[in-house]
Structures are given as C-alpha cells and as structure tokens.
mmCIF file of C-alpha atoms in Angstrom:
data_model
loop_
_atom_site.group_PDB
_atom_site.id
_atom_site.type_symbol
_atom_site.label_atom_id
_atom_site.label_comp_id
_atom_site.label_asym_id
_atom_site.label_seq_id
_atom_site.Cartn_x
_atom_site.Cartn_y
_atom_site.Cartn_z
ATOM 1 C CA UNK A 23 87.522 158.867 -146.882
ATOM 2 C CA UNK A 24 83.978 159.734 -145.141
ATOM 3 C CA UNK A 25 81.042 157.559 -145.139
ATOM 4 C CA UNK A 26 79.313 159.095 -147.476
ATOM 5 C CA UNK A 27 81.724 158.635 -150.322
ATOM 6 C CA UNK A 28 82.540 154.916 -149.546
ATOM 7 C CA UNK A 29 78.941 154.822 -150.007
ATOM 8 C CA UNK A 30 79.306 156.237 -153.335
ATOM 9 C CA UNK A 31 82.285 154.073 -154.427
ATOM 10 C CA UNK A 32 80.576 150.796 -152.998
ATOM 11 C CA UNK A 33 77.808 151.624 -155.572
ATOM 12 C CA UNK A 34 80.019 152.339 -158.384
ATOM 13 C CA UNK A 35 81.297 148.878 -158.083
ATOM 14 C CA UNK A 36 78.272 147.017 -157.616
ATOM 15 C CA UNK A 37 78.337 146.308 -154.400
ATOM 16 C CA UNK A 38 75.005 148.245 -153.711
ATOM 17 C CA UNK A 39 72.262 148.666 -156.260
ATOM 18 C CA UNK A 40 71.471 152.542 -154.330
ATOM 19 C CA UNK A 41 73.237 154.938 -152.616
ATOM 20 C CA UNK A 42 72.767 155.368 -148.970
ATOM 21 C CA UNK A 43 71.120 158.494 -147.597
ATOM 22 C CA UNK A 44 73.099 160.383 -145.267
ATOM 23 C CA UNK A 45 71.870 163.241 -142.794
ATOM 24 C CA UNK A 46 74.191 166.395 -143.360
ATOM 25 C CA UNK A 47 74.341 169.402 -140.925
ATOM 26 C CA UNK A 48 73.449 172.882 -141.479
ATOM 27 C CA UNK A 49 76.720 173.870 -142.018
ATOM 28 C CA UNK A 50 77.117 170.722 -144.782
ATOM 29 C CA UNK A 51 74.200 172.496 -146.348
ATOM 30 C CA UNK A 52 76.241 175.705 -146.228
ATOM 31 C CA UNK A 53 79.179 174.420 -147.852
ATOM 32 C CA UNK A 54 76.826 172.656 -150.959
ATOM 33 C CA UNK A 55 75.409 176.170 -151.348
ATOM 34 C CA UNK A 56 77.982 177.995 -151.479
ATOM 35 C CA UNK A 57 79.745 175.647 -154.402
ATOM 36 C CA UNK A 58 76.751 175.879 -156.049
ATOM 37 C CA UNK A 59 77.118 179.903 -156.366
ATOM 38 C CA UNK A 60 80.731 178.964 -156.691
ATOM 39 C CA UNK A 61 79.747 177.066 -159.913
ATOM 40 C CA UNK A 62 77.654 179.891 -161.038
ATOM 41 C CA UNK A 63 80.159 182.259 -160.834
ATOM 42 C CA UNK A 64 83.092 180.303 -162.413
ATOM 43 C CA UNK A 65 80.895 180.021 -165.790
ATOM 44 C CA UNK A 66 80.894 184.173 -165.803
ATOM 45 C CA UNK A 67 84.693 183.902 -165.574
ATOM 46 C CA UNK A 68 84.791 180.883 -168.071
ATOM 47 C CA UNK A 69 82.969 183.524 -170.659
ATOM 48 C CA UNK A 70 85.266 186.320 -169.578
ATOM 49 C CA UNK A 71 88.313 184.044 -170.761
ATOM 50 C CA UNK A 72 86.635 183.033 -173.900
ATOM 51 C CA UNK A 73 86.027 186.405 -174.964
ATOM 52 C CA UNK A 74 89.265 187.233 -174.179
ATOM 53 C CA UNK A 75 91.226 184.382 -175.942
ATOM 54 C CA UNK A 76 88.660 185.492 -179.303
ATOM 55 C CA UNK A 77 89.871 188.961 -179.059
ATOM 56 C CA UNK A 78 93.376 188.335 -178.634
ATOM 57 C CA UNK A 79 93.833 184.818 -179.929
ATOM 58 C CA UNK A 80 97.561 184.179 -177.833
ATOM 59 C CA UNK A 81 98.823 181.376 -176.185
ATOM 60 C CA UNK A 82 98.037 182.962 -172.562
ATOM 61 C CA UNK A 83 94.507 183.917 -173.389
ATOM 62 C CA UNK A 84 94.065 180.243 -174.531
ATOM 63 C CA UNK A 85 95.684 178.709 -171.438
ATOM 64 C CA UNK A 86 93.358 180.897 -169.033
ATOM 65 C CA UNK A 87 90.692 179.418 -171.300
ATOM 66 C CA UNK A 88 91.099 176.279 -170.733
ATOM 67 C CA UNK A 89 92.498 176.469 -167.129
ATOM 68 C CA UNK A 90 88.511 178.093 -166.530
ATOM 69 C CA UNK A 91 87.487 174.682 -168.629
ATOM 70 C CA UNK A 92 89.272 173.326 -165.881
ATOM 71 C CA UNK A 93 87.880 174.715 -162.958
ATOM 72 C CA UNK A 94 83.953 174.185 -163.854
ATOM 73 C CA UNK A 95 84.973 170.717 -164.303
ATOM 74 C CA UNK A 96 86.471 170.651 -161.013
ATOM 75 C CA UNK A 97 83.425 172.017 -159.271
ATOM 76 C CA UNK A 98 81.193 169.920 -160.454
ATOM 77 C CA UNK A 99 83.331 167.177 -159.628
ATOM 78 C CA UNK A 100 83.240 168.461 -155.855
ATOM 79 C CA UNK A 101 79.200 168.887 -155.920
ATOM 80 C CA UNK A 102 78.634 165.318 -157.008
ATOM 81 C CA UNK A 103 81.270 163.536 -155.205
ATOM 82 C CA UNK A 104 82.443 165.737 -152.481
ATOM 83 C CA UNK A 105 86.425 166.901 -151.264
ATOM 84 C CA UNK A 106 88.465 166.390 -148.263
ATOM 85 C CA UNK A 107 90.054 170.126 -149.730
ATOM 86 C CA UNK A 108 87.918 172.179 -149.749
ATOM 87 C CA UNK A 109 86.221 170.018 -147.460
ATOM 88 C CA UNK A 110 82.379 169.328 -148.977
ATOM 89 C CA UNK A 111 80.680 166.632 -148.784
ATOM 90 C CA UNK A 112 78.940 164.583 -151.295
ATOM 91 C CA UNK A 113 75.274 164.908 -152.630
ATOM 92 C CA UNK A 114 73.770 163.355 -149.299
ATOM 93 C CA UNK A 115 70.638 161.193 -151.446
ATOM 94 C CA UNK A 116 70.569 159.283 -154.587
ATOM 95 C CA UNK A 117 67.796 161.860 -155.534
ATOM 96 C CA UNK A 118 69.967 164.304 -155.509
ATOM 97 C CA UNK A 119 72.732 162.657 -157.023
ATOM 98 C CA UNK A 120 70.878 161.505 -159.910
ATOM 99 C CA UNK A 121 69.679 165.419 -160.617
ATOM 100 C CA UNK A 122 73.594 166.213 -160.229
ATOM 101 C CA UNK A 123 73.955 163.506 -162.962
ATOM 102 C CA UNK A 124 70.758 163.913 -165.137
ATOM 103 C CA UNK A 125 70.240 168.035 -164.671
ATOM 104 C CA UNK A 126 73.465 169.781 -163.933
ATOM 105 C CA UNK A 127 76.410 167.940 -165.405
ATOM 106 C CA UNK A 128 74.669 168.322 -169.136
ATOM 107 C CA UNK A 129 74.440 171.793 -168.347
ATOM 108 C CA UNK A 130 77.639 172.290 -167.670
ATOM 109 C CA UNK A 131 78.756 170.178 -169.968
ATOM 110 C CA UNK A 132 76.744 172.202 -172.701
ATOM 111 C CA UNK A 133 78.367 175.226 -171.768
ATOM 112 C CA UNK A 134 81.924 173.590 -171.679
ATOM 113 C CA UNK A 135 81.515 171.988 -175.119
ATOM 114 C CA UNK A 136 80.574 175.957 -176.745
ATOM 115 C CA UNK A 137 82.658 176.184 -179.992
ATOM 116 C CA UNK A 138 82.138 180.371 -179.741
ATOM 117 C CA UNK A 139 81.777 182.925 -177.074
ATOM 118 C CA UNK A 140 78.445 183.444 -178.790
ATOM 119 C CA UNK A 141 76.964 179.936 -177.708
ATOM 120 C CA UNK A 142 78.454 179.613 -174.636
ATOM 121 C CA UNK A 143 76.849 182.985 -173.536
ATOM 122 C CA UNK A 144 73.710 181.737 -175.279
ATOM 123 C CA UNK A 145 74.067 178.703 -172.804
ATOM 124 C CA UNK A 146 74.197 180.471 -169.471
ATOM 125 C CA UNK A 147 71.379 180.874 -169.175
ATOM 126 C CA UNK A 148 69.926 177.811 -169.052
ATOM 127 C CA UNK A 149 73.388 176.743 -165.989
ATOM 128 C CA UNK A 150 71.751 179.784 -164.206
ATOM 129 C CA UNK A 151 68.231 178.690 -164.358
ATOM 130 C CA UNK A 152 69.964 175.400 -163.033
ATOM 131 C CA UNK A 153 72.244 176.476 -160.169
ATOM 132 C CA UNK A 154 69.388 178.711 -159.008
ATOM 133 C CA UNK A 155 66.947 175.986 -158.795
ATOM 134 C CA UNK A 156 69.868 173.413 -156.471
ATOM 135 C CA UNK A 157 70.522 176.454 -154.596
ATOM 136 C CA UNK A 158 67.064 176.786 -153.568
ATOM 137 C CA UNK A 159 66.720 172.714 -152.605
ATOM 138 C CA UNK A 160 69.624 173.107 -150.863
ATOM 139 C CA UNK A 161 67.845 175.812 -148.818
ATOM 140 C CA UNK A 162 64.519 174.105 -148.595
ATOM 141 C CA UNK A 163 66.958 170.694 -146.575
ATOM 142 C CA UNK A 164 67.998 173.223 -144.564
ATOM 143 C CA UNK A 165 64.674 173.946 -143.208
ATOM 144 C CA UNK A 166 63.610 170.978 -142.894
ATOM 145 C CA UNK A 167 66.303 170.284 -139.945
ATOM 146 C CA UNK A 168 66.801 174.352 -138.793
ATOM 147 C CA UNK A 169 62.998 175.832 -139.288
ATOM 148 C CA UNK A 170 64.503 179.456 -137.960
ATOM 149 C CA UNK A 171 67.030 178.980 -140.888
ATOM 150 C CA UNK A 172 66.816 182.389 -142.900
ATOM 151 C CA UNK A 173 67.161 180.331 -146.489
ATOM 152 C CA UNK A 174 65.658 183.789 -148.156
ATOM 153 C CA UNK A 175 67.824 185.813 -147.567
ATOM 154 C CA UNK A 176 71.030 183.738 -147.651
ATOM 155 C CA UNK A 177 69.618 182.392 -151.315
ATOM 156 C CA UNK A 178 69.463 186.401 -152.217
ATOM 157 C CA UNK A 179 72.739 187.277 -150.206
ATOM 158 C CA UNK A 180 74.459 184.522 -151.970
ATOM 159 C CA UNK A 181 73.699 185.164 -155.487
ATOM 160 C CA UNK A 182 74.830 187.995 -155.439
ATOM 161 C CA UNK A 183 78.357 187.267 -155.827
ATOM 162 C CA UNK A 184 77.115 185.671 -159.218
ATOM 163 C CA UNK A 185 75.752 188.665 -160.190
ATOM 164 C CA UNK A 186 78.621 191.016 -159.456
ATOM 165 C CA UNK A 187 80.961 188.417 -161.924
ATOM 166 C CA UNK A 188 78.157 189.098 -164.375
ATOM 167 C CA UNK A 189 78.130 192.986 -164.652
ATOM 168 C CA UNK A 190 81.848 191.782 -164.660
ATOM 169 C CA UNK A 191 81.420 189.636 -167.708
ATOM 170 C CA UNK A 192 79.384 192.064 -169.216
ATOM 171 C CA UNK A 193 81.463 195.359 -168.703
ATOM 172 C CA UNK A 194 84.311 193.051 -170.352
ATOM 173 C CA UNK A 195 81.984 192.386 -173.732
ATOM 174 C CA UNK A 196 81.027 196.276 -173.619
ATOM 175 C CA UNK A 197 84.431 196.779 -173.470
ATOM 176 C CA UNK A 198 85.177 194.707 -176.765
ATOM 177 C CA UNK A 199 82.288 196.371 -178.968
ATOM 178 C CA UNK A 200 80.439 193.201 -178.718
ATOM 179 C CA UNK A 201 77.675 194.629 -176.740
ATOM 180 C CA UNK A 202 76.077 197.673 -175.564
ATOM 181 C CA UNK A 203 76.045 198.466 -172.198
ATOM 182 C CA UNK A 204 71.998 197.790 -171.309
ATOM 183 C CA UNK A 205 73.017 194.372 -170.250
ATOM 184 C CA UNK A 206 75.873 195.376 -167.534
ATOM 185 C CA UNK A 207 73.304 197.950 -166.015
ATOM 186 C CA UNK A 208 70.216 195.586 -166.188
ATOM 187 C CA UNK A 209 72.910 193.664 -164.049
ATOM 188 C CA UNK A 210 73.538 196.418 -161.484
ATOM 189 C CA UNK A 211 69.548 197.211 -161.015
ATOM 190 C CA UNK A 212 69.339 193.684 -160.309
ATOM 191 C CA UNK A 213 72.249 193.674 -157.753
ATOM 192 C CA UNK A 214 70.781 197.179 -156.046
ATOM 193 C CA UNK A 215 67.516 196.083 -155.728
ATOM 194 C CA UNK A 216 68.958 192.839 -154.136
ATOM 195 C CA UNK A 217 70.813 194.447 -151.586
ATOM 196 C CA UNK A 218 68.215 196.856 -151.042
ATOM 197 C CA UNK A 219 65.579 194.070 -150.040
ATOM 198 C CA UNK A 220 68.804 192.347 -148.092
ATOM 199 C CA UNK A 221 69.132 195.661 -145.782
ATOM 200 C CA UNK A 222 65.061 196.588 -145.733
ATOM 201 C CA UNK A 223 63.184 193.473 -146.486
ATOM 202 C CA UNK A 224 60.696 193.207 -150.031
ATOM 203 C CA UNK A 225 61.055 190.670 -153.011
ATOM 204 C CA UNK A 226 62.060 187.248 -151.459
ATOM 205 C CA UNK A 227 63.473 188.705 -148.168
ATOM 206 C CA UNK A 228 61.064 188.602 -145.868
ATOM 207 C CA UNK A 229 62.051 191.667 -143.099
ATOM 208 C CA UNK A 230 64.413 193.780 -142.788
ATOM 209 C CA UNK A 231 67.665 193.471 -141.180
ATOM 210 C CA UNK A 232 67.027 194.034 -136.690
ATOM 211 C CA UNK A 233 68.761 196.636 -135.306
ATOM 212 C CA UNK A 234 69.950 194.525 -132.916
ATOM 213 C CA UNK A 235 72.174 192.688 -135.469
ATOM 214 C CA UNK A 236 74.900 195.247 -135.902
ATOM 215 C CA UNK A 237 76.758 193.197 -137.409
ATOM 216 C CA UNK A 238 75.209 192.591 -140.093
ATOM 217 C CA UNK A 239 74.263 195.668 -140.580
ATOM 218 C CA UNK A 240 78.287 196.894 -140.446
ATOM 219 C CA UNK A 241 78.713 194.418 -143.253
ATOM 220 C CA UNK A 242 76.112 195.208 -145.423
ATOM 221 C CA UNK A 243 77.615 198.733 -145.457
ATOM 222 C CA UNK A 244 81.055 197.113 -146.724
ATOM 223 C CA UNK A 245 79.187 195.498 -149.157
ATOM 224 C CA UNK A 246 77.661 198.910 -150.471
ATOM 225 C CA UNK A 247 81.278 200.463 -149.950
ATOM 226 C CA UNK A 248 83.262 197.420 -152.267
ATOM 227 C CA UNK A 249 80.293 197.806 -154.895
ATOM 228 C CA UNK A 250 80.517 201.625 -155.841
ATOM 229 C CA UNK A 251 84.165 201.158 -156.364
ATOM 230 C CA UNK A 252 83.332 197.742 -158.166
ATOM 231 C CA UNK A 253 80.881 199.851 -160.243
ATOM 232 C CA UNK A 254 83.201 202.891 -160.589
ATOM 233 C CA UNK A 255 85.663 200.922 -162.477
ATOM 234 C CA UNK A 256 83.422 198.859 -164.898
ATOM 235 C CA UNK A 257 81.395 202.672 -165.458
ATOM 236 C CA UNK A 258 84.959 204.027 -166.308
ATOM 237 C CA UNK A 259 85.984 201.031 -168.558
ATOM 238 C CA UNK A 260 88.760 201.287 -166.475
ATOM 239 C CA UNK A 261 91.793 197.960 -167.433
ATOM 240 C CA UNK A 262 91.109 194.287 -166.290
ATOM 241 C CA UNK A 263 93.921 194.608 -163.552
ATOM 242 C CA UNK A 264 91.487 197.212 -162.010
ATOM 243 C CA UNK A 265 88.208 195.542 -162.428
ATOM 244 C CA UNK A 266 89.824 192.374 -161.287
ATOM 245 C CA UNK A 267 91.065 193.681 -157.909
ATOM 246 C CA UNK A 268 87.450 195.435 -157.375
ATOM 247 C CA UNK A 269 85.966 192.240 -158.079
ATOM 248 C CA UNK A 270 88.065 190.149 -155.472
ATOM 249 C CA UNK A 271 87.625 192.808 -152.716
ATOM 250 C CA UNK A 272 84.025 193.068 -153.713
ATOM 251 C CA UNK A 273 83.600 188.799 -153.483
ATOM 252 C CA UNK A 274 85.538 188.865 -149.957
ATOM 253 C CA UNK A 275 82.721 191.221 -148.631
ATOM 254 C CA UNK A 276 79.816 189.299 -150.049
ATOM 255 C CA UNK A 277 81.477 186.257 -148.814
ATOM 256 C CA UNK A 278 81.250 187.345 -145.708
ATOM 257 C CA UNK A 279 77.728 189.112 -145.397
ATOM 258 C CA UNK A 280 76.612 185.867 -147.082
ATOM 259 C CA UNK A 281 77.834 183.648 -143.446
ATOM 260 C CA UNK A 282 76.189 186.544 -141.088
ATOM 261 C CA UNK A 283 73.096 186.170 -143.313
ATOM 262 C CA UNK A 284 72.714 182.949 -142.347
ATOM 263 C CA UNK A 285 72.829 183.547 -138.959
ATOM 264 C CA UNK A 286 69.417 183.430 -137.146
ATOM 265 C CA UNK A 287 68.136 186.252 -136.182
ATOM 266 C CA UNK A 288 67.567 186.124 -132.121
ATOM 267 C CA UNK A 289 64.451 188.856 -131.159
ATOM 268 C CA UNK A 290 66.538 190.624 -127.759
ATOM 269 C CA UNK A 291 64.031 190.377 -124.707
ATOM 270 C CA UNK A 292 61.807 193.483 -124.401
ATOM 271 C CA UNK A 293 64.023 196.018 -122.778
ATOM 272 C CA UNK A 294 61.523 198.966 -121.915
ATOM 273 C CA UNK A 295 62.047 201.170 -118.898
ATOM 274 C CA UNK A 296 59.022 199.258 -116.972
ATOM 275 C CA UNK A 297 60.864 195.851 -117.039
ATOM 276 C CA UNK A 298 63.958 197.206 -115.969
ATOM 277 C CA UNK A 299 61.846 198.756 -112.977
ATOM 278 C CA UNK A 300 59.590 195.911 -112.031
ATOM 279 C CA UNK A 301 62.990 193.828 -112.326
ATOM 280 C CA UNK A 302 64.466 196.149 -110.072
ATOM 281 C CA UNK A 303 62.179 196.602 -107.962
ATOM 282 C CA UNK A 304 61.209 192.940 -107.666
ATOM 283 C CA UNK A 305 65.263 192.056 -106.790
ATOM 284 C CA UNK A 306 65.344 195.078 -104.337
ATOM 285 C CA UNK A 307 62.320 194.153 -102.363
ATOM 286 C CA UNK A 308 63.417 190.443 -102.011
ATOM 287 C CA UNK A 309 67.135 191.693 -100.855
ATOM 288 C CA UNK A 310 65.935 194.217 -98.342
ATOM 289 C CA UNK A 311 63.314 191.193 -97.173
ATOM 290 C CA UNK A 312 66.211 188.996 -96.583
ATOM 291 C CA UNK A 313 68.148 191.941 -95.163
ATOM 292 C CA UNK A 314 65.039 192.472 -92.683
ATOM 293 C CA UNK A 315 64.684 188.368 -91.758
ATOM 294 C CA UNK A 316 68.343 188.296 -91.186
ATOM 295 C CA UNK A 317 67.696 190.809 -88.696
ATOM 296 C CA UNK A 318 65.035 189.061 -87.089
ATOM 297 C CA UNK A 319 66.631 186.191 -87.453
ATOM 298 C CA UNK A 320 69.919 187.630 -85.459
ATOM 299 C CA UNK A 321 67.808 189.548 -82.754
ATOM 300 C CA UNK A 322 66.123 186.541 -81.487
ATOM 301 C CA UNK A 323 68.603 184.668 -81.302
ATOM 302 C CA UNK A 324 70.194 187.669 -78.875
ATOM 303 C CA UNK A 325 67.057 187.099 -77.024
ATOM 304 C CA UNK A 326 67.275 183.888 -76.581
ATOM 305 C CA UNK A 327 70.670 183.684 -75.743
ATOM 306 C CA UNK A 328 70.213 186.953 -73.146
ATOM 307 C CA UNK A 329 67.600 184.896 -71.784
ATOM 308 C CA UNK A 330 69.671 181.776 -71.409
ATOM 309 C CA UNK A 331 72.440 183.582 -69.831
ATOM 310 C CA UNK A 332 69.554 185.024 -67.016
ATOM 311 C CA UNK A 333 68.636 181.641 -66.317
ATOM 312 C CA UNK A 334 71.935 180.340 -65.211
ATOM 313 C CA UNK A 335 72.732 183.588 -63.508
ATOM 314 C CA UNK A 336 70.251 185.861 -62.195
ATOM 315 C CA UNK A 337 72.731 188.936 -61.511
ATOM 316 C CA UNK A 338 73.277 188.943 -65.444
ATOM 317 C CA UNK A 339 71.355 191.088 -67.690
#
C-alpha cells in the first residue's frame, strides 16, 4: 500500500485528525486528469445503457445498465482513494479529498440514482461541469510544478473523448426517436472546433502545433481520420456494433493524441544557413589554426634537432 493510502487509512481509523499532504509528480497528476475524463465518458456510457434498457426491457440490457452503474462507482472510488490497478494516486491534499466528497461524489450519486432516462440526462450537465472544473484544478497543480506544461491544450485534447461519447449517446437517442439530431450536430461541431484549435491555436489553446512537432501533427491527422469514420456511422444511423467499433478506434487515437499534447514543446535552435556558415566557418578556422600550429611546432622541433646534431658533429647537416 502506498504511503498516501496509509495516511488515508490512519485518518479513517481516527489515528490522524487530518489527511497528510503529498507531492505528486507530473505523471501522477496526468493519471488523475485521465481518470477524470474517463469518469465523464462513463457518464455518457451510463446514459446510453439506460436508453437501451428503457427501450428493450431485456435482462441483458438491464445487466449492461447495472454494469455501467457499477463502473461509475468504481471510477469515483479510484479518484477518491487511489488504485493499484490501474495505477492511480490518492488525492494529495485534504482540500482535494474534501472536494471529491462534497462536490464530485454527490454529482455522481445523483446520476446513479436517476429513475428514468430523462432524469439522468437532466443531471448530466451538472456532473460535466464538476468534472471540467476538477480537470482544470489538476492542470493548475501541474503548472505549479512544471510551468512549461501545456495545460490548456491538454485539457481540450482530453475532453475530446467525452465529446465523442456524448455524440454517440445523442446519435443513439436520435435513432430511438427520443430526440432530434440537433444535439448530436451541436456536439460534433464542438468536437471539430476543438480539433481546429488544437492544430491552429485559438480559443483556450494559445498557439498552433509547431512544425517541429511532426509526431503531434501525425497523430492529429490520425484523429481526424478516426473522427471522419465515427461521424459517418453516426450520421448514417449504422448498427450499434459499428458505432461502438468506430468509437473505440477514435478513443484509442484520442488517448494517444492527449499523451503527445502533454509533452511540452521545445523550440529548435536557429538553423538558418548563415548560422551554419558561421558555425562551420569558425570550426574550420580553428581546425586550420590547429593544423598550422602543429606544422610550426613540428618544423621548430626539426630545426632544434638539426642544430643539436650539428653541434655534436659539424660535418652532419
């Protein structure tokens, strides 16, 4: 058990009146951010399962719905208490733990306790706001440790997975004739706007992808292709199997993109031709000077040796 987990255990057993605070690494903060967006996505999965159960009323759909309800609880518990598998640190301060208990947990409980799909959907907005605020808090904590951390674009990149799952939920509701397609189209527009901002800058993203970050540009393009396929199956009203498969492909590309967006940019040193000319010219002069000095030293040594031989035997030149 990790030391932070032991500290929580001491707190619960009354051996400590406060939760001890621990410093997290940037990677550990990133794990918390990832689980936060995962919880946001699970809320959308929960609503989809609710919709299928209400429509079909089968045992299989009820079991799927209950499984999604359990996943919501499990994700919340991981965020609050940490986890060994998958690895996740506990909340590193009493303030954050209290926030989880007093703000996040009630929002999740309200969604889990919904007795109808309409009630669940009406409660999802509040949970989304809570998760976005928590994501912002974690990003701010990373910035305190690592000022070069690209917090704004990481948050946008991570939230894309929630938007993708929201679009899937809205497509399913439209397929069941429970809503029109306007909500789905609005979410798609949000996703595509965020993609443009991630590439070219704008909105919360302060700058475009650097030309030097070919890795990032390549992964951004991969997301674009996955999104085009996913969007196509949603608009066409394809089978749920096709929608689910396209979603999983997109989520995999989004996860990879978010990890790359989290790597701080390092601008390359100036490589203009005159810089190369100056650098290589200077290096060349140094090499020539060293060679010239070596020749002069060698010649001086030969003169000294010749003078020494002549002093010993005047007949030798």
